XYZ file of C-alpha atoms in Angstrom:
657
model
C 78.382 84.594 -114.286
C 81.154 83.287 -116.532
C 81.566 79.356 -117.038
C 85.270 79.770 -115.589
C 84.421 81.669 -112.797
C 81.898 79.028 -111.629
C 84.913 76.214 -111.786
C 87.334 78.302 -109.715
C 84.115 78.736 -107.360
C 83.710 74.830 -107.007
C 87.828 74.408 -106.645
C 87.791 77.206 -103.612
C 84.326 75.692 -101.939
C 86.049 72.466 -101.895
C 89.033 73.850 -100.419
C 87.678 75.634 -97.891
C 85.069 73.020 -96.843
C 88.382 70.457 -96.374
C 90.100 72.764 -94.617
C 87.655 73.507 -91.987
C 86.773 70.194 -91.403
C 90.803 69.241 -90.660
C 91.052 72.472 -88.278
C 92.506 70.792 -84.853
C 90.499 73.042 -82.874
C 87.095 71.551 -84.217
C 86.821 68.168 -82.271
C 85.251 65.489 -84.363
C 81.050 64.851 -83.825
C 78.430 63.388 -85.610
C 77.267 65.061 -88.740
C 80.735 67.440 -88.347
C 81.124 66.911 -92.144
C 77.391 67.990 -93.261
C 77.408 71.045 -91.050
C 80.717 72.624 -92.290
C 79.222 71.546 -96.070
C 76.424 73.322 -95.271
C 77.940 76.264 -93.876
C 80.511 76.707 -97.039
C 77.228 76.109 -99.289
C 74.670 78.490 -97.727
C 77.587 81.454 -97.749
C 78.000 80.712 -101.645
C 74.124 80.553 -101.786
C 73.915 83.695 -100.340
C 76.627 85.614 -101.998
C 75.129 84.843 -105.258
C 71.203 85.395 -104.383
C 72.757 89.146 -102.962
C 74.426 89.901 -106.250
C 71.304 88.970 -107.913
C 69.256 90.951 -105.633
C 71.501 93.935 -105.992
C 71.246 93.760 -109.842
C 67.532 93.811 -110.090
C 65.562 96.315 -111.629
C 63.676 98.131 -108.690
C 60.410 98.817 -110.741
C 60.337 94.877 -110.741
C 59.108 94.485 -107.123
C 57.967 91.058 -107.178
C 61.060 89.730 -108.555
C 62.837 91.956 -106.035
C 60.845 90.884 -102.965
C 61.502 86.982 -104.164
C 65.490 87.671 -104.344
C 65.382 89.279 -100.563
C 63.322 86.592 -99.265
C 65.905 83.976 -100.321
C 68.479 85.885 -99.320
C 66.846 85.717 -95.825
C 65.874 82.041 -96.055
C 69.682 81.532 -96.930
C 71.007 83.752 -93.900
C 68.739 81.988 -91.490
C 69.984 78.595 -92.708
C 73.433 79.920 -92.498
C 72.814 80.707 -88.554
C 71.126 77.700 -87.932
C 74.034 75.546 -89.392
C 76.511 77.765 -87.445
C 74.393 77.326 -83.953
C 74.465 73.331 -84.826
C 78.417 73.283 -85.387
C 78.763 75.338 -81.667
C 76.295 72.768 -80.461
C 77.898 69.855 -81.639
C 81.439 71.502 -80.570
C 80.111 71.717 -77.288
C 78.702 68.525 -76.839
C 82.104 66.650 -78.191
C 83.916 68.546 -75.517
C 81.713 67.594 -73.306
C 81.532 63.928 -74.194
C 85.460 64.141 -73.682
C 84.979 65.444 -69.976
C 82.430 62.988 -69.449
C 84.442 59.801 -70.837
C 87.355 61.100 -68.890
C 85.125 61.110 -65.179
C 83.317 57.693 -65.910
C 79.777 59.154 -66.255
C 78.593 57.202 -69.402
C 75.194 56.180 -68.353
C 75.371 52.409 -66.781
C 72.503 51.057 -68.845
C 74.006 52.148 -72.182
C 77.950 50.993 -71.032
C 75.974 47.571 -69.874
C 74.257 47.228 -73.210
C 77.408 48.149 -74.904
C 79.512 45.680 -73.017
C 77.236 42.627 -73.437
C 77.219 43.082 -76.885
C 81.017 43.084 -77.225
C 81.371 39.751 -75.017
C 79.110 38.099 -77.086
C 81.144 39.432 -80.387
C 84.455 38.296 -78.457
C 83.160 34.706 -77.562
C 82.308 34.152 -81.307
C 86.050 35.209 -82.275
C 87.375 33.309 -79.543
C 85.314 30.050 -80.301
C 86.018 30.287 -84.214
C 89.605 30.765 -83.542
C 89.848 27.591 -81.713
C 88.365 25.837 -84.065
C 89.782 26.796 -86.982
C 93.502 26.808 -85.498
C 94.046 23.249 -86.124
C 93.743 20.816 -89.423
C 90.584 19.403 -90.067
C 91.627 15.866 -88.697
C 92.479 17.510 -85.302
C 90.845 18.534 -82.174
C 91.900 20.895 -79.659
C 92.697 19.793 -75.785
C 89.408 21.469 -74.489
C 88.601 19.985 -70.890
C 85.083 21.937 -70.919
C 81.667 20.222 -70.786
C 79.339 21.690 -73.646
C 78.115 25.206 -72.231
C 77.307 28.567 -73.400
C 79.206 31.719 -73.300
C 76.777 34.697 -73.771
C 74.430 32.798 -75.852
C 77.396 30.851 -78.024
C 77.251 27.739 -77.446
C 80.233 25.326 -77.430
C 80.159 22.000 -77.630
C 82.770 19.913 -75.381
C 85.796 18.237 -77.287
C 87.935 15.344 -76.647
C 91.449 15.953 -75.634
C 93.528 14.707 -77.867
C 96.333 17.395 -78.349
C 99.373 16.648 -75.442
C 99.557 19.726 -73.409
C 103.167 21.250 -73.158
C 104.465 21.844 -69.805
C 104.696 25.736 -68.337
C 106.611 27.314 -65.718
C 105.929 30.572 -64.096
C 108.440 32.739 -63.792
C 108.827 36.082 -61.977
C 110.294 38.865 -64.373
C 111.824 40.712 -61.250
C 113.899 37.805 -59.671
C 113.816 35.397 -62.251
C 112.623 32.665 -59.816
C 110.006 29.959 -61.340
C 108.072 27.345 -60.685
C 106.321 24.758 -62.733
C 102.844 24.600 -63.142
C 100.872 21.719 -62.448
C 98.180 20.039 -64.866
C 95.492 20.843 -62.435
C 96.150 24.172 -62.459
C 94.054 26.075 -65.067
C 95.243 29.160 -66.959
C 92.737 31.125 -65.111
C 94.162 30.258 -61.643
C 97.855 31.108 -62.860
C 96.230 34.354 -64.041
C 94.495 34.837 -60.804
C 97.783 33.660 -58.897
C 99.131 36.684 -56.391
C 102.424 36.805 -57.996
C 100.605 37.395 -61.188
C 97.970 40.027 -60.131
C 96.470 39.951 -63.733
C 100.016 41.044 -65.367
C 100.927 38.291 -67.630
C 103.502 37.722 -70.539
C 103.165 34.568 -72.451
C 106.172 33.381 -73.853
C 107.085 30.346 -76.379
C 108.644 29.593 -79.425
C 107.014 29.476 -83.157
C 104.697 26.839 -83.045
C 104.438 26.286 -79.076
C 100.782 27.412 -78.715
C 101.245 31.021 -77.248
C 98.071 32.277 -79.394
C 96.016 29.005 -78.466
C 96.859 29.478 -74.484
C 95.754 33.398 -74.821
C 92.466 31.775 -76.448
C 91.771 29.505 -73.938
C 92.706 32.509 -71.557
C 90.432 34.530 -73.103
C 87.491 31.786 -73.050
C 87.636 31.237 -69.333
C 87.515 35.089 -69.048
C 84.962 35.424 -70.949
C 83.075 32.748 -68.611
C 83.952 34.666 -65.423
C 82.751 37.626 -67.120
C 79.270 36.545 -66.516
C 79.565 37.231 -62.974
C 81.791 40.380 -62.832
C 81.757 43.623 -64.977
C 84.971 42.804 -66.865
C 85.484 43.342 -70.702
C 88.114 40.576 -71.963
C 89.251 41.502 -75.545
C 91.957 40.206 -77.303
C 93.937 42.984 -79.575
C 96.630 42.146 -82.669
C 99.811 44.607 -81.555
C 100.548 44.296 -85.248
C 98.092 47.341 -85.799
C 100.067 49.545 -83.290
C 101.748 51.472 -85.928
C 102.386 54.620 -84.527
C 105.315 55.219 -82.035
C 104.013 58.133 -80.372
C 100.775 56.482 -79.941
C 99.831 55.181 -75.821
C 98.584 51.910 -75.119
C 94.960 53.412 -73.928
C 94.697 55.581 -76.815
C 95.332 53.113 -79.615
C 92.830 50.476 -77.583
C 90.379 53.025 -77.407
C 90.751 53.492 -81.400
C 91.217 49.837 -82.220
C 87.522 49.289 -80.495
C 85.823 52.271 -82.207
C 87.417 50.739 -85.512
C 85.875 47.020 -84.994
C 82.850 48.325 -82.834
C 82.104 51.579 -84.278
C 78.833 51.759 -81.716
C 81.829 51.748 -78.753
C 82.931 55.756 -78.527
C 85.889 56.736 -76.841
C 83.776 57.833 -73.956
C 82.919 54.150 -73.092
C 86.188 52.417 -73.797
C 87.805 55.229 -71.573
C 85.201 54.751 -68.816
C 85.998 50.771 -69.191
C 89.912 51.671 -68.807
C 89.853 54.404 -66.066
C 87.434 51.337 -63.929
C 89.543 48.618 -64.547
C 87.100 47.064 -66.526
C 88.864 46.343 -69.890
C 91.028 43.892 -69.667
C 93.416 43.938 -72.999
C 94.849 40.710 -74.402
C 97.762 41.573 -76.514
C 99.110 39.312 -79.090
C 101.815 39.415 -81.560
C 104.406 41.458 -79.833
C 107.113 39.576 -82.174
C 105.500 40.355 -85.238
C 106.673 44.320 -84.836
C 109.687 45.243 -86.452
C 112.802 44.899 -83.730
C 112.906 49.212 -83.359
C 108.902 49.340 -83.138
C 108.918 46.313 -80.425
C 111.081 48.473 -77.698
C 108.958 51.251 -78.141
C 105.680 49.614 -77.683
C 106.962 47.546 -74.818
C 108.048 51.101 -73.403
C 104.243 52.088 -73.786
C 102.955 48.891 -72.296
C 104.874 49.491 -69.231
C 103.574 52.770 -69.034
C 99.986 51.127 -69.476
C 100.803 48.213 -66.969
C 102.045 50.678 -63.830
C 98.672 52.847 -64.273
C 97.211 49.873 -62.381
C 95.900 48.232 -65.393
C 95.715 44.142 -65.727
C 97.132 43.236 -69.017
C 98.408 39.875 -71.159
C 101.197 40.073 -73.809
C 102.040 37.161 -76.161
C 105.727 36.959 -77.806
C 108.572 34.693 -78.889
C 110.848 33.631 -76.517
C 113.768 34.191 -78.449
C 112.499 37.696 -79.877
C 112.034 38.607 -76.466
C 115.364 37.974 -75.015
C 117.545 38.615 -78.178
C 115.599 42.275 -78.710
C 116.636 42.917 -74.806
C 112.688 43.646 -73.799
C 111.849 44.192 -70.739
C 108.494 44.224 -69.843
C 109.008 45.504 -66.498
C 105.200 46.715 -66.066
C 104.405 43.079 -65.963
C 104.669 40.608 -63.188
C 105.425 36.936 -64.198
C 106.278 35.315 -67.871
C 104.232 31.962 -68.636
C 107.170 30.121 -70.569
C 105.683 27.379 -72.231
C 107.932 24.510 -72.325
C 108.492 21.704 -75.646
C 106.590 18.446 -75.540
C 108.622 15.136 -74.309
C 108.493 11.886 -75.868
C 106.342 10.118 -74.020
C 103.897 12.969 -74.381
C 104.358 12.550 -78.208
C 104.146 8.770 -78.327
C 100.892 8.831 -76.156
C 99.467 11.307 -78.943
C 99.963 9.329 -81.739
C 98.804 6.233 -79.631
C 95.594 8.315 -79.046
C 94.905 9.117 -82.741
C 95.692 5.560 -83.352
C 98.601 6.224 -85.829
C 101.510 4.297 -84.202
C 102.978 4.103 -88.096
C 103.897 7.881 -87.260
C 105.629 7.492 -84.296
C 107.400 4.385 -86.021
C 108.608 6.554 -88.522
C 109.901 9.252 -86.030
C 112.705 6.468 -85.432
C 114.604 7.036 -88.755
C 117.215 9.748 -87.690
C 118.007 10.406 -91.601
C 113.837 11.159 -92.486
C 111.230 12.128 -90.328
C 113.220 11.655 -87.035
C 115.665 14.688 -87.706
C 112.987 16.825 -87.335
C 111.903 15.178 -83.779
C 116.224 14.702 -82.517
C 117.704 17.933 -83.908
C 117.648 21.478 -83.577
C 115.321 23.243 -85.889
C 116.632 25.927 -87.906
C 113.817 26.541 -89.906
C 114.963 24.890 -93.062
C 114.403 26.869 -96.173
C 113.834 30.349 -94.271
C 116.139 32.785 -94.999
C 116.412 35.075 -91.340
C 118.326 33.897 -88.765
C 116.009 35.536 -86.550
C 112.994 32.805 -87.183
C 115.885 30.219 -85.864
C 114.888 28.470 -82.991
C 116.633 25.783 -80.957
C 113.882 23.538 -80.082
C 113.138 20.452 -82.601
C 110.375 20.939 -84.949
C 108.366 18.019 -83.557
C 108.376 19.108 -80.210
C 105.865 22.219 -80.397
C 102.246 21.235 -80.865
C 101.321 23.113 -83.834
C 104.326 21.029 -86.162
C 102.539 17.739 -84.530
C 99.245 18.270 -85.344
C 100.499 19.255 -88.806
C 102.403 16.184 -89.116
C 99.579 13.961 -88.238
C 97.624 15.534 -90.892
C 100.297 15.827 -93.380
C 101.867 12.129 -93.122
C 101.903 9.432 -95.751
C 104.106 6.565 -95.544
C 105.183 7.334 -99.458
C 106.007 11.220 -98.618
C 109.440 12.166 -97.846
C 109.723 14.514 -95.190
C 112.678 15.599 -93.450
C 112.860 19.479 -93.289
C 110.630 22.088 -91.885
C 110.059 23.037 -95.964
C 109.235 19.517 -96.572
C 106.791 19.349 -93.796
C 104.658 22.623 -94.604
C 104.675 21.524 -98.284
C 103.371 18.137 -97.278
C 100.419 19.439 -95.025
C 99.266 22.006 -97.940
C 99.407 19.127 -100.605
C 97.117 17.254 -98.550
C 94.764 19.764 -97.478
C 94.426 20.666 -101.296
C 93.740 17.493 -102.528
C 90.705 16.632 -104.156
C 90.066 13.270 -102.486
C 90.428 14.973 -99.024
C 88.285 17.786 -100.077
C 85.364 15.490 -101.274
C 85.921 13.333 -98.380
C 85.459 15.919 -95.718
C 81.822 17.379 -97.639
C 80.869 13.356 -97.409
C 81.255 13.266 -93.607
C 79.791 16.492 -93.424
C 82.003 18.135 -91.122
C 80.979 21.310 -89.749
C 81.204 24.785 -92.248
C 83.408 27.602 -91.789
C 80.208 29.370 -91.188
C 76.198 29.085 -91.224
C 76.688 29.740 -94.710
C 78.004 26.766 -95.921
C 80.774 26.125 -98.090
C 82.552 28.752 -100.215
C 81.968 26.701 -103.261
C 79.071 24.707 -103.908
C 81.224 21.631 -105.034
C 84.595 20.682 -104.609
C 85.086 20.359 -108.243
C 84.582 24.146 -108.599
C 87.269 24.623 -105.653
C 90.445 26.117 -106.733
C 93.274 23.617 -106.792
C 96.900 23.309 -105.822
C 98.322 25.058 -108.655
C 96.004 27.651 -108.413
C 95.688 28.215 -104.697
C 99.691 27.876 -104.353
C 99.831 30.936 -106.803
C 97.394 32.877 -105.026
C 98.670 32.562 -101.628
C 101.924 32.740 -102.810
C 101.351 36.214 -104.225
C 99.474 37.642 -101.265
C 102.581 36.320 -99.060
C 104.828 38.148 -100.796
C 103.149 41.117 -100.834
C 102.782 41.088 -96.936
C 106.542 40.289 -96.663
C 107.496 42.947 -99.191
C 105.395 45.934 -97.903
C 106.259 45.061 -94.211
C 102.422 44.265 -93.221
C 102.092 41.707 -90.279
C 100.086 38.433 -90.768
C 96.430 40.381 -90.670
C 95.191 40.912 -94.308
C 92.306 43.298 -94.681
C 90.885 42.787 -98.795
C 90.539 47.104 -98.514
C 93.901 47.056 -97.368
C 95.140 46.186 -101.178
C 96.588 49.716 -102.705
C 97.853 50.415 -106.303
C 101.672 50.129 -104.859
C 100.721 46.664 -104.582
C 101.237 46.330 -108.818
C 104.745 45.125 -109.344
C 105.744 47.437 -112.816
C 105.568 50.726 -113.560
C 103.521 49.773 -116.817
C 100.938 48.031 -114.314
C 100.715 50.886 -112.367
C 100.494 53.201 -115.614
C 97.858 51.014 -116.700
C 95.922 51.747 -113.470
C 96.219 55.344 -113.628
C 95.317 54.898 -117.395
C 91.727 52.826 -116.539
C 90.616 54.611 -113.379
C 91.238 58.017 -115.499
C 89.232 56.895 -118.346
C 86.372 55.604 -115.965
C 86.544 58.685 -113.983
C 86.549 60.872 -117.358
C 83.604 59.248 -118.632
C 81.435 59.775 -115.253
C 82.812 63.281 -114.908
C 81.840 64.291 -118.462
C 78.359 62.441 -118.295
C 78.037 64.599 -115.299
C 79.104 67.971 -116.899
C 76.721 67.268 -119.624
C 73.866 67.014 -117.304
C 74.290 70.123 -115.212
C 73.417 73.495 -116.575
C 73.177 77.085 -114.860
C 74.275 79.177 -112.129
C 74.215 76.031 -109.626
C 78.045 75.305 -110.779
C 79.568 77.467 -108.303
C 77.538 76.083 -105.397
C 78.175 72.709 -105.843
C 81.645 72.322 -104.086
C 80.420 73.300 -100.640
C 78.574 70.212 -100.460
C 80.913 68.321 -102.105
C 83.663 69.216 -99.980
C 81.540 68.505 -97.120
C 80.644 64.950 -98.266
C 84.327 64.049 -99.219
C 85.180 64.170 -95.318
C 81.939 63.895 -93.659
C 80.517 60.914 -95.328
C 83.273 58.148 -95.340
C 82.188 54.591 -94.458
C 81.621 54.383 -90.601
C 80.121 50.852 -89.971
C 79.360 48.402 -87.272
C 81.121 45.428 -86.051
C 83.345 44.332 -88.713
C 82.797 41.027 -89.423
C 82.756 39.993 -93.274
C 85.081 40.624 -95.819
C 84.884 43.397 -98.194
C 82.590 45.133 -95.752
C 84.662 48.457 -96.369
C 84.219 48.885 -99.895
C 80.626 47.512 -99.948
C 79.740 50.245 -97.284
C 81.030 52.822 -99.518
C 79.009 51.443 -102.214
C 75.921 51.631 -100.397
C 76.723 55.048 -99.049
C 77.278 55.993 -102.780
C 73.542 54.631 -103.822
C 71.947 56.344 -100.465
C 73.516 59.702 -100.971
C 72.887 59.822 -104.322
C 69.042 58.950 -103.846
C 68.561 61.219 -100.663
C 70.538 64.179 -102.649
C 68.296 64.101 -105.760
C 65.243 65.698 -104.857
C 67.290 68.466 -103.017
C 69.591 68.859 -106.439
C 66.284 69.624 -108.210
C 65.140 72.237 -106.475
C 68.797 73.874 -105.975
C 68.556 74.138 -110.053
C 65.132 74.996 -110.407
C 64.291 77.720 -107.493
C 67.579 79.773 -108.366
C 66.663 79.947 -111.526
C 63.131 80.825 -111.343
C 63.817 83.596 -108.724
C 66.228 85.407 -111.275
C 63.959 85.499 -114.124
C 65.524 82.908 -115.957
C 63.671 80.295 -118.434
C 63.750 77.167 -116.587
C 61.469 73.979 -117.027
C 61.035 71.024 -114.270
C 62.258 68.931 -117.215
C 65.790 70.465 -117.273
C 65.634 70.676 -113.453
C 65.123 66.692 -113.213
C 67.832 65.980 -115.901
C 70.468 68.554 -114.168
C 69.823 67.265 -111.013
C 70.813 63.463 -112.168
C 74.233 64.990 -112.714
C 74.604 67.011 -109.226
C 73.296 63.794 -107.268
C 75.806 61.718 -108.813
C 78.380 64.227 -108.023
C 77.272 63.814 -104.113
C 76.889 60.345 -104.320
C 80.494 59.898 -105.970
C 81.875 62.082 -103.175
C 80.374 59.856 -100.580
C 81.711 56.684 -101.882
C 81.815 56.103 -104.918
C 85.081 57.448 -106.145
C 86.558 54.780 -103.930
C 84.422 51.699 -105.346
C 86.104 52.970 -108.620
C 89.500 53.033 -107.618
C 89.508 49.651 -105.783
C 87.369 47.811 -108.398
C 90.194 49.158 -111.275
C 92.923 47.759 -108.603
C 90.804 44.704 -108.470
C 90.344 44.156 -111.910
C 93.933 44.459 -113.132
C 95.257 42.231 -109.978
C 92.688 39.557 -111.737
C 93.849 40.160 -115.120
C 97.389 39.604 -113.964
C 96.236 36.278 -112.239
C 97.119 37.143 -108.714
C 93.851 36.916 -107.317
C 91.003 35.144 -108.345
C 87.269 37.168 -109.201
C 85.649 36.483 -106.195
C 88.656 36.896 -103.510
C 86.508 37.064 -100.143
C 84.857 33.315 -101.633
C 88.818 32.226 -102.327
C 89.721 33.200 -98.614
C 86.918 31.830 -96.952
C 88.046 28.672 -98.797
C 91.483 28.439 -97.466
C 89.914 28.605 -94.176
C 87.807 25.910 -94.681
C 91.214 24.144 -95.754
C 92.982 25.430 -92.446
C 95.250 27.242 -94.324
C 94.276 30.867 -92.758
C 92.107 32.014 -90.519
C 89.329 34.550 -90.732
C 88.985 37.094 -87.824
C 86.198 39.169 -88.522
C 86.735 40.873 -92.032
C 89.979 39.841 -91.448
C 92.453 36.841 -92.776
C 95.783 35.454 -91.769
C 97.669 32.545 -92.377
C 97.319 30.222 -89.763
C 100.851 30.727 -88.597
C 103.761 32.813 -89.473
C 105.795 29.724 -90.475
C 103.040 28.972 -93.140
C 103.312 32.713 -94.654
C 106.987 32.432 -94.977
C 106.564 29.051 -96.540
C 104.245 30.345 -99.374
C 107.390 33.148 -99.755
C 110.150 30.786 -100.652
C 112.291 34.408 -101.633
C 111.982 35.492 -98.006
């Protein structure tokens, strides 16, 4: 067969496998890509072997028998894989029906529920501990306890609790919530009935309130069968997707063992309790569409909690009619602020607040988010009557520091958190690390300084804002479009093309013989069937690391088969072939499989990371740097994702916004 026809066969096989794998009539099931790839592969093998058998001299009986035996073997393999396709298809349909009817085995569903509760407890505990500056403690009235095996220490109350009122969404009537009433009591109130909207201004404590409610619900879940789980509405990007399917997709993405059938059963039984944070992170047009979907979801009888900025909710004319009540977080009062600084033994700060032209401007005048360019960020409540900024002030204030605007307050906080003396002092105190692996950098002197950290975080903030990405960053989320100039993008294509060309040239140099036309079938199946699918996403770089592991595993596992696929057809066709040649050619074929199973993604991501590092936009070890910013309480780590501790800080690092 001419070499050109072999390449045409490869292209046609790849396109055939890709088209088959994307037929909407074939539902997804484990191993679908492999099965479809093998079907195309055995079809190609069969055609070529039949051609060779028909061209074999009838007098050469031995060779003729061998050829037709190989044809029969290829036909049997094809029939087997067709049967596997039918079985997988039927199983996928049956599982979908079973999920809709709630027939997932009880022991399986309960095991997954317990695993999810533990993962959620870890996340809530970590986010509560990371939510405030290192010198602060969050207001938690609980005694030391364990939530599904996760120990939680009792913390002394130092932050003043803002007042709250419960307002009915139907008639606007409200009542003030007493300080003795817990969040769980409010959630279980007859008027609320598990359908609650949490409203407040930026920094008022909406997310912290949601986290505390989640913690209480997790404790209660030990005695019932519910599954409270926090979802970030910023990931809802399909205007036509209903909330139930989005929830199931998010659970599958973050905890891959939880199949749609399981989450669908939890929803049908009212077990899954979605806590939806960040409605205000969506664009105004998408907010309205999302509200419609949430109302549809809530009217089906589902319990749900939603967080949103009060001004965004009011000005966007959003109507969450599917919910019953709104928990409105009120601004702090002056006696609470005075008591707060008294408890911290910082009367000097409260004294400085008496200067109306200095620090007192943030306490006595309405805040307009000084330094921000968007009017929608404006709020009417003075900055220091919101808990977040009061905590930031307690950590950032120094008598010689001028603070009279929000920008100056946030910059003073950044300067303080990144000061070398502060970093060294916290290490000497032996403060609890961000995670059990220890500090991101072994010594404080090895940590990035103020200028370097500011440059990296400013670039990240600009990218998130420019690409309209919510305050929720995944390292694998970086794309070549993040390169600023046409020259940089051209350089990316050049480097990637050179690397790919060198590797492809090596592979072509290794591969010889008839098998060229047969490689494509498996490649097409592998491209769509071996994408990284991993468990709970709890570490940075997890996606790209999974791709690298896939490359190694697929290459090693496919090598023995690659050697045989080179040797047997050539031997059956009567061609001179040696095991040494097959072993060498098998390396090339195995590399093809490996790169289609994740290696290509690794090359693309590595090329982009190298260019961004070369341009001094990111450090070489980006995950370690982001962990360091979490230690400095500038960002939070949620699984494998990172986010600035507040949207206001993200915008502070992007002064052009």
